[in-house]
């Protein structure tokens, strides 16, 4: 009998019993709750370790808590990697670093749910552009973390823009592009040292023009109806695969063969892997919602969603977030019917609005993108405050990644992912002064010793030297 490694939830006692009794098969425990592990979090596990750091007390700041609250003359205490307290009368123990943030603002770190840093690293040369496995419409079996270059200088720029976590996605040429990975924007020796511990995986899906443009002359799909046929055939196969493994988990027998592509899709059907769906038009997003109902899975977020405002009520009703740009539109036909109030209208409808970048430059100023979206909504007659709009940058993104219990807002007990800004973070003149990840200062605008340097940048001549 093979000893399966695929049981995530089989009780340890049941496993011991199975090992002790050679005549008992893996599935003969009668444990109807046994569940196959399609997500495989134990493969390439996170090796991230937060550095030790002294407690930090940030005082006299204007604080946005990421949940819609704003408080002035407020202090934030960080210790052991966590937010310990937020208030106006906090005191510091001996050895605590005190930062007077008078005139400055403090927020949760920004989370970008759509980035290609690392899998399209800088410098942009063909030999390292590994973000999209454009060999088949369905490449659900690839994991984008295996393409991430951990020394991408883009990570150092992102953290200087106040980013403390980001999701790296495969490209959008495929119906199923592969798994995403959530990272902390630190420079690591390998991607595992950057992986956000216990972050669920995502699966990138794509609608519309990209798949049919790439595969239309390579065997298809060449139409949108061909796209949908491709999704449905894949989900049908995944249903069978999941049923086979679930039966094995519950009843034992011969271990089925693994298929990496179907394993990821089955993980979605099991609710362990989140769908992040590149999709622009209202009618296609509506079809994708019906597709998810046909095969009983949840879409976590539509990304880009230029026409999300047309179906904002539908997205809210189906608990689907919109990860959107503030003002990118018109660069192809499916991106044409845009509204600058897209994000605000999503928010007004009760759906989770998220400001994303999908860009190595845009990720450096997502606070400004949120400011533009807020201003557009207010011009539209809405009354959106800065403290409310900050949810689009931290809490709502954390929720879409399944991490809202540990990051995304300033609350006691959460990870100390905190940014001190030089002023109102929605001003174009404001910069991130200090950035903390898990309580450790990872960026200080005034101290090069607290600024990351990628290998590529070591020994690079300064601009003035080159000139």
Short mmCIF file of C-alpha atoms in Angstrom, two decimals:
data_model
loop_
_atom_site.label_atom_id
_atom_site.label_comp_id
_atom_site.label_asym_id
_atom_site.label_seq_id
_atom_site.Cartn_x
_atom_site.Cartn_y
_atom_site.Cartn_z
CA UNK A 1 0.00 0.00 0.00
CA UNK A 2 1.34 3.42 -0.83
CA UNK A 3 1.32 5.93 1.97
CA UNK A 4 -0.32 8.95 0.42
CA UNK A 5 1.01 12.42 1.10
CA UNK A 6 -2.18 13.92 -0.19
CA UNK A 7 -4.24 13.91 2.93
CA UNK A 8 -4.46 17.34 4.41
CA UNK A 9 -7.19 16.72 6.86
CA UNK A 10 -6.92 13.07 7.73
CA UNK A 11 -6.57 13.02 11.46
CA UNK A 12 -3.13 12.04 12.69
CA UNK A 13 -4.62 9.27 14.76
CA UNK A 14 -6.23 7.81 11.69
CA UNK A 15 -2.91 7.87 9.84
CA UNK A 16 -1.16 6.14 12.73
CA UNK A 17 -3.87 3.54 12.81
CA UNK A 18 -3.44 2.94 9.11
CA UNK A 19 0.31 2.57 9.48
CA UNK A 20 -0.02 0.25 12.44
CA UNK A 21 -2.42 -2.07 10.73
CA UNK A 22 -0.99 -3.30 7.48
CA UNK A 23 -4.27 -4.84 6.48
CA UNK A 24 -6.07 -1.54 6.68
CA UNK A 25 -6.18 0.55 3.55
CA UNK A 26 -5.62 4.28 3.51
CA UNK A 27 -9.28 5.00 3.18
CA UNK A 28 -10.74 2.45 5.50
CA UNK A 29 -10.76 4.76 8.50
CA UNK A 30 -14.35 5.66 7.83
CA UNK A 31 -13.37 9.34 8.15
CA UNK A 32 -15.89 11.01 5.89
CA UNK A 33 -14.20 14.37 6.57
CA UNK A 34 -10.91 13.31 4.97
CA UNK A 35 -9.98 15.72 2.25
CA UNK A 36 -7.51 15.54 -0.57
CA UNK A 37 -4.87 18.28 -0.63
CA UNK A 38 -5.06 19.95 -4.01
CA UNK A 39 -3.55 23.28 -2.89
CA UNK A 40 -0.24 21.70 -1.86
CA UNK A 41 0.87 24.45 0.50
CA UNK A 42 3.55 22.08 1.75
CA UNK A 43 5.33 22.12 -1.60
CA UNK A 44 7.84 24.95 -1.90
CA UNK A 45 6.77 26.21 1.54
CA UNK A 46 7.37 29.72 2.75
CA UNK A 47 10.81 30.22 4.27
CA UNK A 48 10.12 33.81 5.21
CA UNK A 49 11.45 34.83 8.61
CA UNK A 50 10.79 38.28 10.00
CA UNK A 51 13.97 39.83 11.38
CA UNK A 52 14.11 40.63 15.05
CA UNK A 53 13.46 44.26 15.81
CA UNK A 54 13.10 46.52 18.82
CA UNK A 55 9.63 47.74 19.78
CA UNK A 56 8.62 50.94 17.99
CA UNK A 57 6.27 53.65 19.24
CA UNK A 58 5.08 56.04 16.56
CA UNK A 59 3.63 59.16 18.16
CA UNK A 60 1.57 62.24 17.25
CA UNK A 61 0.48 60.92 13.86
CA UNK A 62 -2.67 61.23 11.80
CA UNK A 63 -3.71 57.61 11.53
CA UNK A 64 -5.81 55.89 8.86
CA UNK A 65 -6.70 52.48 10.20
CA UNK A 66 -7.61 50.93 6.84
CA UNK A 67 -11.14 50.20 8.01
CA UNK A 68 -12.55 53.67 7.46
CA UNK A 69 -11.27 55.35 10.60
CA UNK A 70 -9.14 58.49 10.91
CA UNK A 71 -7.69 59.73 14.18
CA UNK A 72 -5.33 62.60 14.86
CA UNK A 73 -2.53 62.98 17.41
CA UNK A 74 -2.48 59.22 17.74
CA UNK A 75 0.23 56.73 18.61
CA UNK A 76 0.85 53.24 17.26
CA UNK A 77 2.91 50.69 19.19
CA UNK A 78 4.67 47.85 17.36
CA UNK A 79 6.35 44.94 19.10
CA UNK A 80 7.35 41.39 18.24
CA UNK A 81 6.20 41.89 14.68
CA UNK A 82 2.66 42.83 15.66
CA UNK A 83 0.60 45.93 16.24
CA UNK A 84 0.21 46.06 20.00
CA UNK A 85 -1.93 49.12 20.54
CA UNK A 86 -3.30 52.28 18.93
CA UNK A 87 -4.27 55.23 21.08
CA UNK A 88 -3.51 58.65 22.44
CA UNK A 89 -1.91 57.80 25.76
CA UNK A 90 0.50 55.00 24.95
CA UNK A 91 3.77 54.73 26.82
CA UNK A 92 7.01 53.07 25.83
CA UNK A 93 9.11 50.61 27.77
CA UNK A 94 12.85 51.05 27.97
CA UNK A 95 14.52 50.13 24.71
CA UNK A 96 11.58 51.14 22.56
CA UNK A 97 12.38 53.23 19.48
CA UNK A 98 10.23 56.34 19.52
CA UNK A 99 9.39 58.05 16.24
CA UNK A 100 7.74 61.44 16.47
CA UNK A 101 5.40 61.54 13.47
CA UNK A 102 3.96 64.99 14.14
CA UNK A 103 2.64 66.38 10.86
CA UNK A 104 2.88 62.97 9.24
CA UNK A 105 0.37 60.22 8.51
CA UNK A 106 0.41 56.52 9.35
CA UNK A 107 -1.44 53.84 7.40
CA UNK A 108 -1.48 50.09 6.89
CA UNK A 109 0.90 48.99 4.16
CA UNK A 110 -0.43 48.95 0.62
CA UNK A 111 -1.22 45.54 -0.89
CA UNK A 112 -1.10 45.18 -4.66
CA UNK A 113 -3.17 42.20 -5.81
CA UNK A 114 -1.96 42.34 -9.41
CA UNK A 115 1.75 42.52 -10.06
CA UNK A 116 4.28 40.87 -12.34
CA UNK A 117 7.38 41.89 -10.43
CA UNK A 118 9.86 39.06 -10.46
CA UNK A 119 8.32 37.11 -13.33
CA UNK A 120 8.85 40.07 -15.67
CA UNK A 121 11.88 41.48 -13.82
CA UNK A 122 13.98 44.51 -14.57
CA UNK A 123 16.00 44.95 -16.67
CA UNK A 124 13.50 43.89 -19.31
CA UNK A 125 15.42 41.46 -21.49
CA UNK A 126 13.97 38.45 -23.29
CA UNK A 127 16.02 35.92 -21.37
CA UNK A 128 14.29 36.73 -18.09
CA UNK A 129 10.71 37.50 -19.16
CA UNK A 130 9.11 34.36 -17.75
CA UNK A 131 5.65 35.57 -16.80
CA UNK A 132 3.43 33.73 -19.24
CA UNK A 133 3.62 30.12 -20.39
CA UNK A 134 2.07 30.77 -23.80
CA UNK A 135 2.22 27.20 -25.04
CA UNK A 136 -1.38 26.14 -24.42
CA UNK A 137 -4.71 27.79 -23.60
CA UNK A 138 -4.70 25.83 -20.36
CA UNK A 139 -1.52 26.04 -18.29
CA UNK A 140 -3.19 25.76 -14.90
CA UNK A 141 -0.37 23.44 -13.83
CA UNK A 142 2.33 26.10 -13.79
CA UNK A 143 3.16 28.02 -10.63
CA UNK A 144 4.32 31.56 -11.26
CA UNK A 145 6.62 31.49 -8.23
CA UNK A 146 8.92 29.24 -10.26
CA UNK A 147 9.56 32.19 -12.57
CA UNK A 148 10.07 34.86 -9.91
CA UNK A 149 13.52 36.45 -9.90
CA UNK A 150 13.93 37.42 -6.24
CA UNK A 151 16.52 40.09 -7.04
CA UNK A 152 14.18 42.16 -9.22
CA UNK A 153 14.96 45.80 -8.33
CA UNK A 154 11.23 46.42 -8.73
CA UNK A 155 10.67 45.01 -5.25
CA UNK A 156 12.84 47.71 -3.72
CA UNK A 157 10.91 50.38 -5.62
CA UNK A 158 7.57 48.92 -4.56
CA UNK A 159 8.42 49.02 -0.87
CA UNK A 160 9.55 52.63 -1.26
CA UNK A 161 6.01 53.29 -2.47
CA UNK A 162 4.53 51.89 0.74
CA UNK A 163 3.80 48.37 -0.52
CA UNK A 164 4.11 45.63 2.10
CA UNK A 165 2.59 42.66 0.22
CA UNK A 166 1.81 41.83 -3.39
CA UNK A 167 0.32 39.05 -5.45
CA UNK A 168 2.35 37.94 -8.46
CA UNK A 169 0.16 36.61 -11.26
CA UNK A 170 0.98 34.81 -14.49
CA UNK A 171 0.18 36.64 -17.71
CA UNK A 172 -3.20 36.70 -19.40
CA UNK A 173 -2.66 34.91 -22.71
CA UNK A 174 -4.25 31.70 -21.45
CA UNK A 175 -7.74 30.72 -20.40
CA UNK A 176 -6.03 29.32 -17.32
CA UNK A 177 -2.64 30.94 -16.79
CA UNK A 178 -1.43 29.15 -13.67
CA UNK A 179 -1.09 29.74 -9.96
CA UNK A 180 -0.35 33.07 -8.36
CA UNK A 181 1.79 33.62 -5.28
CA UNK A 182 1.66 36.24 -2.52
CA UNK A 183 4.99 37.76 -1.56
CA UNK A 184 6.46 40.33 0.73
CA UNK A 185 8.51 42.86 -1.28
CA UNK A 186 11.80 41.98 0.29
CA UNK A 187 14.91 40.83 -1.48
CA UNK A 188 15.41 37.11 -0.92
CA UNK A 189 17.88 34.47 -1.99
CA UNK A 190 14.95 32.57 -3.43
CA UNK A 191 11.24 33.12 -3.79
CA UNK A 192 10.43 30.90 -0.83
CA UNK A 193 12.10 33.43 1.47
CA UNK A 194 9.65 36.03 0.19
CA UNK A 195 6.43 34.01 0.36
CA UNK A 196 3.73 35.33 2.65
CA UNK A 197 3.27 32.49 5.18
CA UNK A 198 0.07 30.49 4.74
CA UNK A 199 -1.27 32.75 1.98
CA UNK A 200 -3.75 30.84 -0.18
CA UNK A 201 -2.85 30.30 -3.79
CA UNK A 202 -4.76 31.94 -6.61
CA UNK A 203 -5.47 30.78 -10.16
CA UNK A 204 -5.25 33.27 -13.00
CA UNK A 205 -8.02 33.02 -15.58
CA UNK A 206 -8.42 35.31 -18.57
CA UNK A 207 -11.34 36.28 -20.78
CA UNK A 208 -11.74 38.04 -24.06
CA UNK A 209 -9.23 39.27 -26.55
CA UNK A 210 -5.95 37.94 -25.17
CA UNK A 211 -6.58 34.16 -25.38
CA UNK A 212 -8.16 34.34 -28.81
CA UNK A 213 -5.46 36.69 -30.09
CA UNK A 214 -2.69 34.35 -28.96
CA UNK A 215 -4.31 31.01 -29.85
CA UNK A 216 -6.69 31.92 -32.67
CA UNK A 217 -4.18 30.77 -35.27
CA UNK A 218 -2.68 28.03 -33.12
CA UNK A 219 -5.60 25.64 -32.80
CA UNK A 220 -7.92 27.88 -30.86
CA UNK A 221 -9.81 29.25 -29.20
CA UNK A 222 -10.33 31.94 -31.79
CA UNK A 223 -13.66 33.27 -30.51
CA UNK A 224 -15.20 34.12 -27.17
CA UNK A 225 -17.50 31.11 -27.48
CA UNK A 226 -14.39 29.02 -28.00
CA UNK A 227 -13.00 30.52 -24.80
CA UNK A 228 -16.05 29.40 -22.84
CA UNK A 229 -15.94 25.91 -24.34
CA UNK A 230 -12.34 25.69 -23.16
CA UNK A 231 -13.28 26.68 -19.61
CA UNK A 232 -16.18 24.23 -19.47
CA UNK A 233 -14.21 21.26 -20.77
CA UNK A 234 -11.48 21.96 -18.24
CA UNK A 235 -13.91 22.20 -15.34
CA UNK A 236 -15.62 18.97 -16.40
CA UNK A 237 -12.29 17.18 -16.28
CA UNK A 238 -11.49 18.79 -12.95
CA UNK A 239 -14.76 17.59 -11.46
CA UNK A 240 -13.89 14.00 -12.37
CA UNK A 241 -10.36 14.39 -11.02
CA UNK A 242 -11.59 15.84 -7.75
CA UNK A 243 -14.16 13.08 -7.34
CA UNK A 244 -11.49 10.44 -7.86
CA UNK A 245 -9.16 11.95 -5.25
CA UNK A 246 -11.96 12.66 -2.79
CA UNK A 247 -13.03 9.03 -3.04
CA UNK A 248 -9.45 7.92 -2.43
CA UNK A 249 -9.14 10.27 0.57
CA UNK A 250 -12.31 8.88 2.08
CA UNK A 251 -12.12 5.23 1.14
CA UNK A 252 -8.52 4.44 0.23
CA UNK A 253 -7.47 1.99 -2.44
CA UNK A 254 -4.90 2.56 -5.14
CA UNK A 255 -3.53 6.07 -5.16
CA UNK A 256 -4.66 7.87 -8.33
CA UNK A 257 -2.12 9.50 -10.61
CA UNK A 258 -1.41 13.15 -10.10
CA UNK A 259 -1.99 15.75 -12.81
CA UNK A 260 -0.67 19.20 -11.97
CA UNK A 261 -3.11 20.98 -14.25
CA UNK A 262 -6.17 19.22 -12.88
CA UNK A 263 -4.83 19.43 -9.33
CA UNK A 264 -4.94 23.22 -9.44
CA UNK A 265 -8.43 23.26 -10.97
CA UNK A 266 -9.63 20.75 -8.39
CA UNK A 267 -8.19 23.03 -5.72
CA UNK A 268 -10.50 25.76 -6.95
CA UNK A 269 -13.50 23.42 -6.83
CA UNK A 270 -12.49 22.42 -3.30
CA UNK A 271 -12.44 26.08 -2.25
CA UNK A 272 -8.72 26.09 -1.47
CA UNK A 273 -7.47 28.14 -4.44
CA UNK A 274 -8.89 31.53 -5.33
CA UNK A 275 -9.92 32.63 -8.79
CA UNK A 276 -8.43 35.93 -9.98
CA UNK A 277 -10.06 36.55 -13.34
CA UNK A 278 -8.69 38.96 -15.94
CA UNK A 279 -11.86 40.23 -17.64
CA UNK A 280 -12.88 43.60 -19.08
CA UNK A 281 -16.44 43.67 -20.34
CA UNK A 282 -19.70 43.47 -18.43
CA UNK A 283 -21.17 40.71 -20.60
CA UNK A 284 -18.11 38.48 -20.23
CA UNK A 285 -17.93 38.97 -16.48
CA UNK A 286 -21.61 38.01 -16.33
CA UNK A 287 -20.92 34.83 -18.30
CA UNK A 288 -18.02 33.98 -16.03
CA UNK A 289 -20.31 34.33 -13.02
CA UNK A 290 -22.78 31.89 -14.55
CA UNK A 291 -19.88 29.58 -15.40
CA UNK A 292 -18.81 29.61 -11.76
CA UNK A 293 -22.34 28.66 -10.74
CA UNK A 294 -22.46 25.81 -13.25
CA UNK A 295 -19.34 24.30 -11.71
CA UNK A 296 -19.87 25.53 -8.15
CA UNK A 297 -16.80 27.64 -7.46
CA UNK A 298 -16.32 31.17 -6.21
CA UNK A 299 -14.72 33.95 -8.25
CA UNK A 300 -12.68 36.04 -5.83
CA UNK A 301 -12.02 39.05 -8.03
CA UNK A 302 -12.28 40.34 -11.55
CA UNK A 303 -9.09 42.10 -12.50
CA UNK A 304 -9.05 45.16 -14.78
CA UNK A 305 -12.88 45.08 -15.16
CA UNK A 306 -13.09 48.30 -17.16
CA UNK A 307 -16.87 47.79 -17.42
CA UNK A 308 -17.38 46.64 -13.83
CA UNK A 309 -19.47 49.74 -13.12
CA UNK A 310 -22.19 48.35 -15.42
CA UNK A 311 -22.68 45.28 -13.24
CA UNK A 312 -21.50 46.53 -9.87
CA UNK A 313 -24.70 45.31 -8.24
CA UNK A 314 -24.18 41.84 -9.71
CA UNK A 315 -20.62 41.71 -8.41
CA UNK A 316 -21.74 42.80 -4.95
CA UNK A 317 -24.54 40.22 -4.95
CA UNK A 318 -22.05 37.47 -5.81
CA UNK A 319 -19.37 38.63 -3.37
CA UNK A 320 -16.86 39.33 -6.13
CA UNK A 321 -14.27 42.08 -5.74
CA UNK A 322 -13.16 44.39 -8.51
CA UNK A 323 -9.40 44.94 -8.77
CA UNK A 324 -9.34 47.96 -11.04
CA UNK A 325 -7.31 50.82 -12.47
CA UNK A 326 -8.14 54.41 -11.69
CA UNK A 327 -7.91 55.64 -15.26
CA UNK A 328 -6.38 53.11 -17.66
CA UNK A 329 -8.65 52.51 -20.61
CA UNK A 330 -8.90 52.58 -24.39
CA UNK A 331 -5.73 50.64 -25.19
CA UNK A 332 -7.77 47.90 -26.90
CA UNK A 333 -11.39 47.46 -27.91
CA UNK A 334 -12.51 45.57 -24.80
CA UNK A 335 -11.02 48.32 -22.65
CA UNK A 336 -12.85 51.14 -24.36
CA UNK A 337 -16.16 51.70 -22.56
CA UNK A 338 -14.64 53.04 -19.37
CA UNK A 339 -15.70 55.31 -16.55
CA UNK A 340 -13.28 57.17 -14.33
CA UNK A 341 -15.78 56.50 -11.55
CA UNK A 342 -15.49 52.73 -12.01
CA UNK A 343 -13.88 52.10 -8.62
CA UNK A 344 -16.16 54.51 -6.80
CA UNK A 345 -19.28 53.01 -8.38
CA UNK A 346 -18.16 49.52 -7.38
CA UNK A 347 -17.72 50.78 -3.85
CA UNK A 348 -21.09 52.50 -3.85
CA UNK A 349 -22.80 49.28 -4.94
CA UNK A 350 -21.35 47.47 -1.94
CA UNK A 351 -18.75 45.43 -3.79
CA UNK A 352 -15.15 45.32 -2.59
CA UNK A 353 -13.24 47.86 -4.64
CA UNK A 354 -9.49 47.44 -5.01
CA UNK A 355 -6.91 49.64 -6.68
CA UNK A 356 -4.34 47.50 -8.46
CA UNK A 357 -1.31 48.26 -10.59
CA UNK A 358 -0.44 45.51 -13.11
CA UNK A 359 2.60 47.66 -13.68
CA UNK A 360 6.12 47.94 -12.30
CA UNK A 361 5.89 51.71 -12.22
CA UNK A 362 2.28 52.06 -11.10
CA UNK A 363 2.93 49.94 -8.03
CA UNK A 364 5.20 52.72 -6.76
CA UNK A 365 2.35 55.21 -6.42
CA UNK A 366 -0.85 53.28 -5.81
CA UNK A 367 -1.77 55.87 -3.20
CA UNK A 368 -2.03 58.43 -5.97
CA UNK A 369 -4.12 56.05 -8.07
CA UNK A 370 -6.58 55.70 -5.18
CA UNK A 371 -6.67 59.48 -4.84
CA UNK A 372 -7.61 59.80 -8.51
CA UNK A 373 -10.38 57.22 -8.12
CA UNK A 374 -11.71 58.98 -5.03
CA UNK A 375 -11.68 62.35 -6.78
CA UNK A 376 -13.53 60.93 -9.77
CA UNK A 377 -16.21 59.51 -7.50
CA UNK A 378 -16.60 62.77 -5.67
CA UNK A 379 -16.91 64.64 -8.96
CA UNK A 380 -19.65 62.13 -9.72
CA UNK A 381 -21.58 63.32 -6.68
CA UNK A 382 -20.38 60.80 -4.14
CA UNK A 383 -18.94 61.79 -0.79
CA UNK A 384 -15.92 59.54 -0.40
CA UNK A 385 -13.49 60.33 2.38
CA UNK A 386 -9.77 59.58 2.43
CA UNK A 387 -10.21 57.23 5.36
CA UNK A 388 -12.82 55.24 3.46
CA UNK A 389 -10.83 55.16 0.22
CA UNK A 390 -7.80 53.70 1.97
CA UNK A 391 -9.74 50.43 2.24
CA UNK A 392 -9.19 50.09 -1.51
CA UNK A 393 -5.44 49.87 -0.89
CA UNK A 394 -5.11 47.64 2.14
CA UNK A 395 -8.11 45.94 3.73
CA UNK A 396 -10.02 45.03 0.58
CA UNK A 397 -6.89 43.65 -1.15
CA UNK A 398 -6.03 41.65 1.97
CA UNK A 399 -9.55 40.23 1.99
CA UNK A 400 -9.31 39.17 -1.66
CA UNK A 401 -6.09 37.30 -0.83
CA UNK A 402 -7.59 35.64 2.24
CA UNK A 403 -5.26 37.57 4.56
CA UNK A 404 -7.58 40.08 6.21
CA UNK A 405 -7.21 38.35 9.56
CA UNK A 406 -3.47 39.07 9.67
CA UNK A 407 -2.85 42.26 7.68
CA UNK A 408 -4.56 45.09 5.79
CA UNK A 409 -5.61 47.26 8.72
CA UNK A 410 -4.18 48.78 11.87
CA UNK A 411 -5.62 46.63 14.62
CA UNK A 412 -4.01 45.17 17.70
CA UNK A 413 -2.73 41.68 17.02
CA UNK A 414 -2.29 42.08 13.28
CA UNK A 415 1.04 42.05 11.50
CA UNK A 416 2.90 45.34 11.97
CA UNK A 417 2.80 46.23 8.26
CA UNK A 418 2.84 49.99 8.64
CA UNK A 419 3.82 53.04 6.59
CA UNK A 420 4.76 56.50 7.87
CA UNK A 421 4.06 59.07 5.18
CA UNK A 422 5.55 62.55 4.97
CA UNK A 423 2.03 64.01 4.84
CA UNK A 424 -1.41 63.25 3.48
CA UNK A 425 -0.78 60.09 1.42
CA UNK A 426 -3.27 61.21 -1.23
CA UNK A 427 -1.12 64.23 -2.06
CA UNK A 428 1.22 63.99 -5.05
CA UNK A 429 3.88 65.68 -2.90
CA UNK A 430 3.82 62.98 -0.23
CA UNK A 431 6.40 60.20 0.02
CA UNK A 432 6.74 57.14 2.19
CA UNK A 433 9.25 58.01 4.92
CA UNK A 434 9.46 54.65 6.69
CA UNK A 435 7.97 51.27 5.88
CA UNK A 436 7.68 48.45 8.41
CA UNK A 437 6.94 44.84 7.55
CA UNK A 438 6.20 42.61 10.51
CA UNK A 439 7.49 45.37 12.74
CA UNK A 440 10.92 45.53 11.11
CA UNK A 441 11.89 48.71 9.30
CA UNK A 442 12.43 47.67 5.69
CA UNK A 443 12.69 51.15 4.19
CA UNK A 444 13.80 54.51 5.52
CA UNK A 445 13.84 57.37 3.06
CA UNK A 446 16.47 59.16 5.12
CA UNK A 447 18.82 56.24 5.79
CA UNK A 448 20.40 54.19 3.00
CA UNK A 449 21.29 51.54 5.54
CA UNK A 450 17.60 50.77 5.74
CA UNK A 451 17.05 50.57 2.00
CA UNK A 452 17.17 47.25 0.16
CA UNK A 453 19.62 46.73 -2.68
CA UNK A 454 19.13 44.02 -5.29
CA UNK A 455 22.12 42.09 -6.57
CA UNK A 456 21.68 43.73 -9.96
CA UNK A 457 22.24 47.13 -8.38
CA UNK A 458 25.39 46.25 -6.52
CA UNK A 459 28.39 48.00 -8.05
CA UNK A 460 26.20 49.72 -10.61
CA UNK A 461 27.66 53.18 -11.20
CA UNK A 462 25.69 56.08 -9.84
CA UNK A 463 24.13 58.25 -12.53
CA UNK A 464 26.52 61.08 -11.87
CA UNK A 465 29.48 58.70 -12.11
CA UNK A 466 28.24 57.27 -15.40
CA UNK A 467 27.86 60.75 -16.81
#
